[in-house]
Amino acid sequence: MIKKKNIECKNCALKSSLLFESLNEEEYTMLNYDKNCQIYKRGDFIFHEGNHAIGFYCVNEGIIKLYKTGIEGREQIITFAKEGDIIGYRSVLSKESFCTTAKVISDAYLCFIPAQRLFKLVESNANFSLKLIQQACKELEVANKYITDIAQKTIKERMAEVLLKLHDEFNVNTEGYLNIPLTREELANLVGTATESVIRMLSLFKSGGLIELKGRKIKILQADELKRISEQL
Amino acid sequence: MIKKKNIECKNCALKSSLLFESLNEEEYTMLNYDKNCQIYKRGDFIFHEGNHAIGFYCVNEGIIKLYKTGIEGREQIITFAKEGDIIGYRSVLSKESFCTTAKVISDAYLCFIPAQRLFKLVESNANFSLKLIQQACKELEVANKYITDIAQKTIKERMAEVLLKLHDEFNVNTEGYLNIPLTREELANLVGTATESVIRMLSLFKSGGLIELKGRKIKILQADELKRISEQL
DNA sequence: CGCGTCTTTGAGGGTACTCAATCGAGGTGG
DNA sequence: CCACCTCGATTGAGTACCCTCAAAGACGCG
C-alpha cells in the first residue's frame, strides 16, 4: 500500500458524489487535516469483516467489492464501491465491527477518515447528516430489492439482471466491454450461485447472441432482451 | 381505522426505543402537535409500495409486516415492526415512494408523523440525526446478513434460523408459544420459499422433537438444536 | 351444518448444485 | 524457447433439493 500526496478535499472533483458539498471552509480544512490517503492494488484488503471500525473510506479511484463471508468461506458480494462512494461509514456510525470485508477489484486510491471526524460532522452539519441518512436509506432500498430478487428469481433471471446492473454502474470501455473485471467466481458470488452455473448462463446468453465474451470481458449486445429475461417475461 | 385519543409523546413509555429521547420540550410539543394516531386491525394496510411517502409511522402497539411484492404478486417479507419501531422513515428521507408495503399482523396502534416534522427534527437536533442514521445502519446490516443467508443456506437452515429470530424478536406467551401469529404462507414469504416447503420443514422439526405445533402457534423445544441446524453443523 | 380458507400430504419434475475431468492462458524456470 | 506448473474457465454426468400441481383434510365462522 503506497502512500500518495493527498488531494485537497475542497478541490476533489468528486466531493464524494455531493455528500461533502455542504461542508463549510473550516469543516473542509479539518476533514483534510485528519484524512490519510493511500494507493491500493487489486487484491488488497481495505478492511475485514469483524474488525473494529476506527474510520471510514472515501473512494477516489478504482473499484472495491464489499462482501460477507458465509458458510465454508463462501463470499456473498453485497455491493461495489467506486469513485465518489464512501465505505465503512455504517459500521463507524453504528459503533460496531465491520459487517463486510472490502477488497480491491481495480487498483484504487482511497482516503481514510477517522471515526471522530465523521461524528463531528454529523454533529455540526445538519445538511451533511441528512445526506448521510439518505445515502443509508438508498442502500437499504437496494438491499431490500436484492433480497426479493434472490428469494424469488431463477439464476438465469438474476444473471441477466446482474449484467444490466453492472452496465448501469460501470458502463463500458471504448471497445464496448463492461468496465469491471470480474472472475467467474466473483460473478457467482454476486448472483448467489455456483461458478459453474454462471458459466453455463453466460454461454447460454452468448449462444443466444445476447452477449459477447472475451476472457473476463463481457459485452452486452441485446440489453432489451436481457431486461426481458430479468423480469421473467 | 378507528381514531384514538393521542398519547403525549413526552409521556409515551416507548419513546420509540430511545430514538426520540433526545428531544427537548419544544420539539416534543411540536411532534405531539403534528402527529395523528390511529388503531389498525389485522389485515389493514398502513401504506403501499409505490405510494408517495408523506410521513412516517411510530408503532405504539401491535405487529406490522413489511414486504415487497415480487413476481406474480408473491410477497417477500423484509422485516417486522413492533412497539417502539418506526416505519416508512426511509422513504420519507430519501424522498422516494415507499419501497415496501406495510400490513398489520396483530392489531396495532400507530402514530403518523408528517414528513416535514421529520426533516425539521433532523435539521435541529444532531443527536436525533445520529440515532436515525444508526437505526438505518442497523437495518442495513441485518439486510446484508439476510442476503447472504438466502443466497447460501438451504430451506431447512433458513427455517431454523427464522424460528429462532422470531423467538428473539417476539418472545413467547405464558404457554410458551411464539408471540406472533403467522400463516404458513407468511412464514414461506419470510423464509423465501413455497408454502408447502415450510409445512414439510415444520413437520420435520416437529417429528424430531425440536418444536411443537398447535395450529398457527409454534413452541420451540430445542433452541440449541435449531441453532445447530441454522449454522449447518 | 356448510362454506371458504388454510393446512397438509403425495407425486412428479425441473433447476441448480456437486464432483470430476479437461482445457487454456499466463507465468516461471531450466 | 519450450516444458512445466498453476489457476481459472469450461464441460459433462449424476443427483439432491425444492418447486409446482393436485387433491384431500382440518379448522373456523356465519
Coordinates of C-alpha atoms (C1' of nucleotides) in Angstrom, one line a residue:
Chain A
M1 CA 0.0 0.0 0.0
I2 CA 1.7 3.1 -1.3
K3 CA 1.1 6.4 0.2
K4 CA 0.4 9.3 -2.2
K5 CA 0.2 13.0 -1.7
N6 CA -3.3 13.9 -0.5
I7 CA -5.7 15.7 -2.7
E8 CA -7.3 18.7 -1.1
C9 CA -10.9 17.6 -0.2
K10 CA -12.1 21.1 -1.2
N11 CA -10.6 20.6 -4.6
C12 CA -11.5 17.0 -5.0
A13 CA -13.6 16.7 -8.2
L14 CA -15.8 14.1 -6.6
K15 CA -16.6 15.6 -3.2
S16 CA -17.9 12.1 -2.7
S17 CA -20.8 12.4 -5.0
L18 CA -22.0 15.6 -3.4
L19 CA -22.1 14.2 0.1
F20 CA -19.4 16.6 1.3
E21 CA -20.6 19.6 -0.8
S22 CA -22.4 21.2 2.1
L23 CA -19.2 21.5 4.2
N24 CA -18.0 24.9 5.1
E25 CA -14.4 26.2 4.9
E26 CA -13.5 25.1 8.4
E27 CA -15.0 21.7 8.0
Y28 CA -13.1 21.1 4.8
T29 CA -9.9 22.1 6.5
M30 CA -10.5 19.7 9.4
L31 CA -11.5 16.9 7.1
N32 CA -8.4 17.4 5.0
Y33 CA -6.2 17.6 8.1
D34 CA -7.5 14.3 9.5
K35 CA -7.5 12.2 6.4
N36 CA -4.9 9.8 5.2
C37 CA -4.9 8.7 1.5
Q38 CA -3.3 5.6 0.0
I39 CA -3.0 3.7 -3.2
Y40 CA -4.2 0.1 -3.2
K41 CA -3.7 -2.7 -5.7
R42 CA -6.1 -5.4 -6.9
G43 CA -6.4 -8.0 -4.2
D44 CA -5.5 -5.6 -1.3
F45 CA -7.9 -5.6 1.6
I46 CA -9.3 -2.2 2.8
F47 CA -10.9 -3.7 5.9
H48 CA -12.0 -7.1 7.2
E49 CA -15.4 -8.2 8.4
G50 CA -15.4 -8.4 12.2
N51 CA -12.6 -5.9 12.7
H52 CA -13.2 -2.8 14.8
A53 CA -14.1 0.2 12.7
I54 CA -11.9 3.2 13.5
G55 CA -12.9 5.2 10.5
F56 CA -14.3 5.1 7.0
Y57 CA -13.0 5.5 3.5
C58 CA -13.8 7.7 0.6
V59 CA -13.1 6.1 -2.8
N60 CA -11.3 8.5 -5.1
E61 CA -10.5 6.0 -7.8
G62 CA -10.8 2.3 -8.6
I63 CA -13.3 -0.4 -7.7
I64 CA -13.9 -2.1 -4.3
K65 CA -16.0 -5.2 -3.7
L66 CA -17.8 -5.5 -0.4
Y67 CA -18.7 -9.0 0.7
K68 CA -19.8 -11.1 3.6
T69 CA -18.2 -14.4 4.3
G70 CA -20.8 -17.1 4.7
I71 CA -20.6 -20.8 5.2
E72 CA -17.4 -22.6 4.3
G73 CA -15.8 -19.3 3.4
R74 CA -18.1 -18.6 0.5
E75 CA -18.3 -14.9 -0.3
Q76 CA -21.5 -13.1 -0.9
I77 CA -20.8 -9.8 -2.7
I78 CA -23.2 -7.2 -1.3
T79 CA -22.1 -4.3 -3.4
F80 CA -19.3 -2.5 -5.2
A81 CA -17.9 0.9 -4.4
K82 CA -16.4 3.2 -7.0
E83 CA -15.2 6.8 -7.3
G84 CA -17.3 9.1 -5.1
D85 CA -18.6 6.3 -2.9
I86 CA -17.9 6.1 0.8
I87 CA -17.5 2.7 2.5
G88 CA -17.3 1.6 6.1
Y89 CA -19.3 4.5 7.4
R90 CA -22.1 2.3 8.6
S91 CA -20.0 0.3 10.9
V92 CA -18.4 3.5 12.3
L93 CA -21.8 5.1 13.0
S94 CA -23.4 2.1 14.5
K95 CA -20.3 1.6 16.5
E96 CA -19.9 -2.0 15.6
S97 CA -17.3 -4.0 13.8
F98 CA -17.3 -4.1 10.0
C99 CA -20.1 -6.3 8.8
T100 CA -18.4 -6.8 5.4
T101 CA -14.9 -7.2 4.0
A102 CA -13.7 -4.7 1.5
K103 CA -11.3 -5.9 -1.2
V104 CA -9.9 -4.1 -4.2
I105 CA -11.1 -5.2 -7.6
S106 CA -9.5 -2.5 -9.7
D107 CA -6.4 -0.6 -8.5
A108 CA -7.7 2.1 -6.2
Y109 CA -6.9 5.3 -4.4
L110 CA -8.8 5.8 -1.1
C111 CA -8.9 8.4 1.7
F112 CA -9.2 7.2 5.2
I113 CA -11.1 9.5 7.6
P114 CA -11.1 8.7 11.3
A115 CA -14.4 8.0 13.1
Q116 CA -14.2 11.1 15.3
R117 CA -14.2 13.4 12.3
L118 CA -17.4 11.7 11.0
F119 CA -19.2 12.1 14.3
K120 CA -18.1 15.7 14.5
L121 CA -19.5 16.4 11.0
V122 CA -22.8 14.8 11.9
E123 CA -22.9 16.9 15.0
S124 CA -22.1 20.2 13.4
N125 CA -23.7 20.0 10.0
A126 CA -27.4 19.0 9.7
N127 CA -27.2 19.0 5.9
F128 CA -24.4 16.6 6.0
S129 CA -26.4 14.3 8.3
L130 CA -29.3 14.4 6.1
K131 CA -27.2 13.4 3.0
L132 CA -25.7 10.6 5.0
I133 CA -29.1 9.3 6.1
Q134 CA -30.3 9.5 2.6
Q135 CA -27.3 7.5 1.5
A136 CA -28.0 4.8 4.0
C137 CA -31.7 4.7 3.1
K138 CA -30.8 4.3 -0.6
E139 CA -28.6 1.4 0.2
L140 CA -31.3 -0.1 2.3
E141 CA -33.7 0.1 -0.5
V142 CA -31.3 -1.6 -2.9
A143 CA -30.7 -4.3 -0.3
N144 CA -34.4 -5.0 0.1
K145 CA -34.8 -5.3 -3.7
Y146 CA -31.8 -7.7 -3.7
I147 CA -33.4 -9.9 -1.0
T148 CA -36.6 -10.2 -3.0
D149 CA -34.7 -11.0 -6.2
I150 CA -32.6 -13.7 -4.7
A151 CA -35.6 -15.2 -3.0
Q152 CA -37.8 -15.2 -6.0
K153 CA -35.9 -15.2 -9.2
T154 CA -34.1 -18.0 -11.0
I155 CA -30.4 -18.0 -11.7
K156 CA -31.0 -17.1 -15.3
E157 CA -33.1 -14.1 -14.4
R158 CA -30.7 -12.9 -11.7
M159 CA -27.7 -13.3 -14.1
A160 CA -29.4 -11.2 -16.7
E161 CA -30.2 -8.6 -14.0
V162 CA -26.7 -8.5 -12.7
L163 CA -25.2 -7.9 -16.2
L164 CA -27.5 -5.0 -16.7
K165 CA -26.7 -3.6 -13.2
L166 CA -23.0 -3.8 -13.9
H167 CA -23.6 -2.0 -17.2
D168 CA -25.5 0.8 -15.4
E169 CA -23.0 1.1 -12.7
F170 CA -19.7 0.8 -14.5
N171 CA -20.5 1.5 -18.1
V172 CA -18.4 0.2 -21.0
N173 CA -14.9 1.0 -22.3
T174 CA -14.2 2.1 -25.8
E175 CA -14.4 -1.4 -27.1
G176 CA -17.9 -1.9 -25.6
Y177 CA -16.8 -4.2 -22.8
L178 CA -18.1 -3.8 -19.2
N179 CA -15.7 -1.6 -17.3
I180 CA -15.3 -4.1 -14.4
P181 CA -13.1 -7.1 -14.4
L182 CA -14.7 -10.0 -12.5
T183 CA -13.8 -13.6 -12.3
R184 CA -16.5 -16.2 -12.9
E185 CA -16.3 -16.9 -9.2
E186 CA -16.9 -13.3 -8.3
L187 CA -19.9 -13.2 -10.7
A188 CA -21.2 -16.3 -8.9
N189 CA -20.7 -14.7 -5.5
L190 CA -22.6 -11.7 -6.8
V191 CA -25.5 -13.6 -8.3
G192 CA -25.5 -16.0 -5.4
T193 CA -24.9 -19.3 -7.2
A194 CA -22.1 -21.7 -8.1
T195 CA -19.3 -20.8 -10.5
E196 CA -20.4 -23.5 -13.0
S197 CA -23.9 -22.1 -13.1
V198 CA -22.6 -18.7 -14.0
I199 CA -20.5 -20.2 -16.8
R200 CA -23.5 -22.1 -18.2
M201 CA -25.7 -19.0 -18.1
L202 CA -23.1 -16.8 -19.8
S203 CA -22.5 -19.4 -22.6
L204 CA -26.3 -19.7 -22.9
F205 CA -26.6 -15.9 -23.3
K206 CA -23.7 -15.9 -25.7
S207 CA -25.1 -18.6 -27.9
G208 CA -28.3 -16.6 -28.0
G209 CA -26.4 -13.6 -29.2
L210 CA -27.2 -11.5 -26.1
I211 CA -23.7 -11.0 -25.1
E212 CA -20.1 -11.4 -26.3
L213 CA -17.3 -12.9 -24.3
K214 CA -13.6 -12.4 -24.5
G215 CA -12.0 -13.9 -21.4
R216 CA -13.2 -11.9 -18.5
K217 CA -14.5 -9.2 -20.7
I218 CA -18.2 -9.1 -21.3
K219 CA -20.0 -7.1 -24.0
I220 CA -23.8 -6.7 -23.8
L221 CA -25.3 -6.9 -27.2
Q222 CA -29.0 -7.1 -26.5
A223 CA -29.8 -5.2 -23.3
D224 CA -33.5 -5.2 -24.1
E225 CA -33.6 -8.9 -24.3
L226 CA -31.7 -9.3 -21.0
K227 CA -34.1 -6.9 -19.4
R228 CA -37.0 -9.1 -20.6
I229 CA -35.4 -12.2 -19.2
S230 CA -34.6 -10.5 -15.8
E231 CA -38.3 -9.6 -15.5
Q232 CA -39.3 -13.1 -16.4
L233 CA -41.4 -12.1 -19.3
Chain B
M1 CA -59.3 2.5 11.1
I2 CA -60.5 3.9 14.4
K3 CA -59.0 7.1 15.7
K4 CA -58.0 7.1 19.3
K5 CA -57.0 9.8 21.7
N6 CA -53.4 10.6 21.2
I7 CA -50.9 9.7 23.9
E8 CA -48.5 12.5 24.7
C9 CA -45.2 11.7 23.0
K10 CA -43.4 13.0 26.1
N11 CA -45.2 10.6 28.2
C12 CA -45.1 7.7 25.8
A13 CA -43.4 4.8 27.5
L14 CA -41.7 3.7 24.4
K15 CA -40.3 7.0 23.1
S16 CA -39.6 4.8 20.0
S17 CA -36.9 2.8 21.6
L18 CA -35.0 5.8 22.7
L19 CA -34.9 7.4 19.2
F20 CA -36.9 10.4 20.5
E21 CA -35.4 10.6 23.9
S22 CA -33.0 13.4 22.9
L23 CA -35.8 15.8 22.0
N24 CA -36.3 18.9 24.0
E25 CA -39.5 20.3 25.4
E26 CA -40.4 22.3 22.3
E27 CA -39.6 19.5 19.9
Y28 CA -41.8 17.2 21.9
T29 CA -44.6 19.7 21.7
M30 CA -44.3 20.1 18.0
L31 CA -44.1 16.4 17.4
N32 CA -47.1 15.9 19.5
Y33 CA -49.0 18.6 17.7
D34 CA -48.3 17.3 14.3
K35 CA -49.0 13.6 14.8
N36 CA -52.1 11.7 14.2
C37 CA -52.7 8.3 15.9
Q38 CA -55.0 5.5 14.9
I39 CA -56.0 2.0 15.7
Y40 CA -55.5 -0.6 13.0
K41 CA -56.9 -4.1 12.7
R42 CA -55.2 -7.3 11.4
G43 CA -55.2 -7.1 7.6
D44 CA -55.3 -3.3 7.5
F45 CA -52.7 -1.6 5.3
I46 CA -50.5 1.2 6.7
F47 CA -49.0 2.1 3.4
H48 CA -48.5 0.6 0.0
E49 CA -45.3 0.1 -2.0
G50 CA -45.0 2.7 -4.7
N51 CA -47.2 5.3 -3.0
H52 CA -45.8 8.7 -2.2
A53 CA -44.4 8.9 1.3
I54 CA -45.9 12.0 3.1
G55 CA -44.8 10.9 6.5
F56 CA -43.7 8.0 8.7
Y57 CA -45.2 6.0 11.5
C58 CA -44.3 5.1 15.0
V59 CA -45.6 1.8 16.3
N60 CA -47.0 2.0 19.7
E61 CA -48.6 -1.4 19.8
G62 CA -49.1 -4.5 17.6
I63 CA -47.1 -6.1 14.8
I64 CA -46.7 -4.9 11.3
K65 CA -45.1 -6.8 8.4
L66 CA -43.1 -5.0 5.8
Y67 CA -42.9 -6.7 2.4
K68 CA -42.0 -6.2 -1.2
T69 CA -44.2 -7.6 -3.9
G70 CA -42.3 -9.6 -6.4
I71 CA -43.1 -11.6 -9.4
E72 CA -46.7 -12.8 -9.8
G73 CA -47.6 -10.9 -6.6
R74 CA -45.6 -13.1 -4.4
E75 CA -44.7 -11.3 -1.1
Q76 CA -41.2 -11.2 0.3
I77 CA -41.3 -10.2 3.9
I78 CA -38.4 -7.9 4.6
T79 CA -39.0 -7.3 8.3
F80 CA -41.5 -6.9 11.1
A81 CA -42.1 -3.8 13.1
K82 CA -43.4 -3.8 16.7
E83 CA -43.8 -1.4 19.6
G84 CA -41.1 1.2 19.6
D85 CA -40.2 0.8 16.0
I86 CA -40.6 3.4 13.3
I87 CA -41.5 2.6 9.8
G88 CA -41.6 4.4 6.5
Y89 CA -39.0 6.9 7.5
R90 CA -36.5 5.7 4.9
S91 CA -38.8 6.6 2.0
V92 CA -39.6 9.9 3.6
L93 CA -35.9 10.8 4.0
S94 CA -34.8 9.6 0.6
K95 CA -37.8 11.4 -0.9
E96 CA -39.0 8.5 -2.9
S97 CA -42.1 6.3 -2.8
F98 CA -42.5 3.6 -0.3
C99 CA -40.3 0.6 -1.3
T100 CA -42.4 -1.8 0.8
T101 CA -45.9 -2.4 1.8
A102 CA -46.9 -2.3 5.5
K103 CA -49.7 -4.6 6.6
V104 CA -51.0 -5.3 10.1
I105 CA -50.3 -8.7 11.5
S106 CA -51.5 -8.1 15.1
D107 CA -53.9 -5.3 15.9
A108 CA -51.9 -2.2 16.2
Y109 CA -51.9 1.4 17.3
L110 CA -49.7 3.7 15.3
C111 CA -48.8 7.4 15.3
F112 CA -48.4 9.1 11.9
I113 CA -45.9 11.9 11.8
P114 CA -45.7 14.2 8.7
A115 CA -42.6 14.3 6.6
Q116 CA -41.9 18.0 7.4
R117 CA -41.6 17.3 11.1
L118 CA -39.1 14.6 10.5
F119 CA -36.9 16.9 8.3
K120 CA -37.2 19.7 10.9
L121 CA -36.0 17.3 13.7
V122 CA -33.1 16.2 11.6
E123 CA -32.2 19.8 11.0
S124 CA -32.5 21.0 14.6
N125 CA -31.3 18.0 16.6
A126 CA -28.0 16.5 15.8
N127 CA -28.4 13.8 18.4
F128 CA -31.7 12.7 16.8
S129 CA -30.0 12.6 13.4
L130 CA -27.3 10.4 14.7
K131 CA -29.8 8.0 16.2
L132 CA -31.7 7.9 13.0
I133 CA -28.6 7.1 11.0
Q134 CA -27.7 4.4 13.4
Q135 CA -31.1 2.9 13.0
A136 CA -30.7 2.8 9.3
C137 CA -27.3 1.4 9.5
K138 CA -28.5 -1.4 11.8
E139 CA -31.2 -2.2 9.4
L140 CA -28.7 -2.3 6.6
E141 CA -26.5 -4.7 8.5
V142 CA -29.5 -7.0 9.1
A143 CA -30.4 -6.8 5.4
N144 CA -26.9 -7.8 4.3
K145 CA -26.9 -10.8 6.6
Y146 CA -30.3 -11.7 5.1
I147 CA -28.9 -11.6 1.6
T148 CA -26.1 -13.9 2.5
D149 CA -28.4 -16.3 4.2
I150 CA -30.9 -16.5 1.4
A151 CA -28.1 -16.9 -1.2
Q152 CA -26.2 -19.6 0.7
K153 CA -28.4 -21.5 3.1
T154 CA -30.9 -24.3 2.4
I155 CA -34.5 -24.0 3.2
K156 CA -34.1 -26.2 6.3
E157 CA -31.3 -24.0 7.7
R158 CA -33.2 -20.8 7.0
M159 CA -36.4 -22.2 8.5
A160 CA -34.5 -23.0 11.7
E161 CA -32.9 -19.5 11.7
V162 CA -36.3 -17.8 11.2
L163 CA -37.8 -19.6 14.1
L164 CA -35.0 -18.5 16.4
K165 CA -35.2 -15.0 15.1
L166 CA -38.9 -14.8 15.7
H167 CA -38.3 -16.1 19.2
D168 CA -35.7 -13.4 19.8
E169 CA -37.9 -10.7 18.5
F170 CA -41.3 -11.6 19.8
N171 CA -40.6 -13.9 22.7
V172 CA -43.2 -16.4 23.9
N173 CA -46.6 -16.1 25.7
T174 CA -47.4 -17.8 29.0
E175 CA -48.0 -21.1 27.3
G176 CA -44.6 -21.0 25.6
Y177 CA -45.8 -20.3 22.1
L178 CA -44.2 -17.7 19.9
N179 CA -45.9 -14.3 20.3
I180 CA -46.6 -13.8 16.6
P181 CA -49.4 -15.3 14.6
L182 CA -48.2 -16.1 11.1
T183 CA -49.9 -18.2 8.4
R184 CA -47.8 -20.8 6.7
E185 CA -47.8 -18.6 3.7
E186 CA -46.4 -15.7 5.6
L187 CA -43.7 -18.0 7.0
A188 CA -42.9 -19.0 3.5
N189 CA -42.7 -15.4 2.4
L190 CA -40.3 -14.7 5.2
V191 CA -38.0 -17.7 4.6
G192 CA -38.3 -17.2 0.8
T193 CA -39.7 -20.5 -0.2
A194 CA -43.0 -22.2 -1.1
T195 CA -45.7 -22.7 1.5
E196 CA -45.5 -26.5 1.1
S197 CA -41.8 -26.4 1.9
V198 CA -42.4 -24.6 5.1
I199 CA -45.0 -27.2 6.1
R200 CA -42.6 -30.0 5.4
M201 CA -39.9 -28.4 7.4
L202 CA -42.1 -27.7 10.3
S203 CA -43.4 -31.2 10.4
L204 CA -39.8 -32.4 10.1
F205 CA -38.8 -30.3 13.1
K206 CA -41.9 -31.5 14.9
S207 CA -41.2 -35.1 14.4
G208 CA -37.6 -34.6 15.6
G209 CA -39.0 -33.1 18.8
L210 CA -37.5 -29.7 18.1
I211 CA -40.8 -27.8 18.1
E212 CA -44.4 -28.3 19.0
L213 CA -47.3 -27.1 16.8
K214 CA -50.8 -26.2 17.6
G215 CA -52.4 -24.6 14.6
R216 CA -50.5 -21.5 13.9
K217 CA -48.9 -21.5 17.3
I218 CA -45.3 -22.7 17.5
K219 CA -43.4 -23.7 20.5
I220 CA -39.7 -24.0 20.4
L221 CA -38.5 -27.0 22.4
Q222 CA -34.8 -27.4 21.4
A223 CA -33.4 -24.0 20.5
D224 CA -29.9 -25.3 20.7
E225 CA -30.6 -27.9 18.1
L226 CA -32.3 -25.4 15.8
K227 CA -29.3 -23.2 16.2
R228 CA -27.0 -26.0 15.2
I229 CA -29.1 -26.7 12.1
S230 CA -29.2 -23.0 11.1
E231 CA -25.4 -22.9 11.2
Q232 CA -25.2 -26.1 9.1
L233 CA -23.2 -28.0 11.7
Chain C
dC1 C1' -74.1 -27.6 9.1
dG2 C1' -72.0 -25.8 5.1
dC3 C1' -68.8 -23.0 3.1
dG4 C1' -64.4 -21.0 2.5
dT5 C1' -59.8 -20.6 3.9
dC6 C1' -55.8 -22.6 5.4
dT7 C1' -53.1 -26.6 6.0
dT8 C1' -51.3 -31.0 4.9
dT9 C1' -49.7 -34.8 2.1
dG10 C1' -48.2 -37.0 -2.2
dA11 C1' -46.3 -37.4 -6.8
dG12 C1' -43.5 -35.7 -10.4
dG13 C1' -40.3 -32.9 -12.4
dG14 C1' -37.0 -29.1 -13.2
dT15 C1' -33.5 -26.3 -11.5
dA16 C1' -29.2 -25.8 -10.0
dC17 C1' -25.6 -27.9 -7.1
dT18 C1' -21.6 -31.0 -6.6
dC19 C1' -17.9 -33.7 -8.2
dA20 C1' -14.6 -34.7 -11.6
dA21 C1' -12.1 -34.2 -15.7
dT22 C1' -10.3 -31.4 -19.4
dC23 C1' -8.9 -27.2 -21.4
dG24 C1' -6.5 -22.8 -21.8
dA25 C1' -3.7 -18.9 -20.6
dG26 C1' -0.1 -16.8 -18.1
dG27 C1' 4.0 -17.1 -15.5
dT28 C1' 8.4 -19.5 -14.2
dG29 C1' 12.5 -21.8 -14.6
dG30 C1' 15.6 -24.8 -16.9
Chain D
dC1 C1' 12.4 -21.3 -26.4
dC2 C1' 9.8 -24.7 -24.5
dA3 C1' 8.3 -27.8 -20.8
dC4 C1' 6.1 -27.3 -16.7
dC5 C1' 3.0 -25.5 -13.3
dT6 C1' -0.8 -23.2 -11.5
dC7 C1' -5.0 -21.0 -11.6
dG8 C1' -9.2 -20.1 -13.7
dA9 C1' -12.6 -21.5 -17.2
dT10 C1' -15.2 -24.9 -19.2
dT11 C1' -17.9 -29.1 -19.9
dG12 C1' -20.3 -33.3 -18.6
dA13 C1' -22.7 -36.5 -15.5
dG14 C1' -25.3 -37.5 -11.7
dT15 C1' -28.1 -36.1 -8.1
dA16 C1' -30.3 -33.5 -4.3
dC17 C1' -33.1 -30.1 -3.3
dC18 C1' -37.1 -27.8 -3.7
dC19 C1' -40.8 -26.2 -6.6
dT20 C1' -45.3 -27.0 -8.8
dC21 C1' -49.6 -29.2 -9.3
dA22 C1' -53.3 -31.7 -7.5
dA23 C1' -56.3 -33.5 -4.0
dA24 C1' -57.7 -34.3 0.5
dG25 C1' -58.2 -33.0 5.3
dA26 C1' -58.8 -29.6 9.2
dC27 C1' -60.4 -25.5 11.1
dG28 C1' -63.1 -21.5 11.9
dC29 C1' -67.0 -18.7 11.0
dG30 C1' -71.5 -17.4 9.8

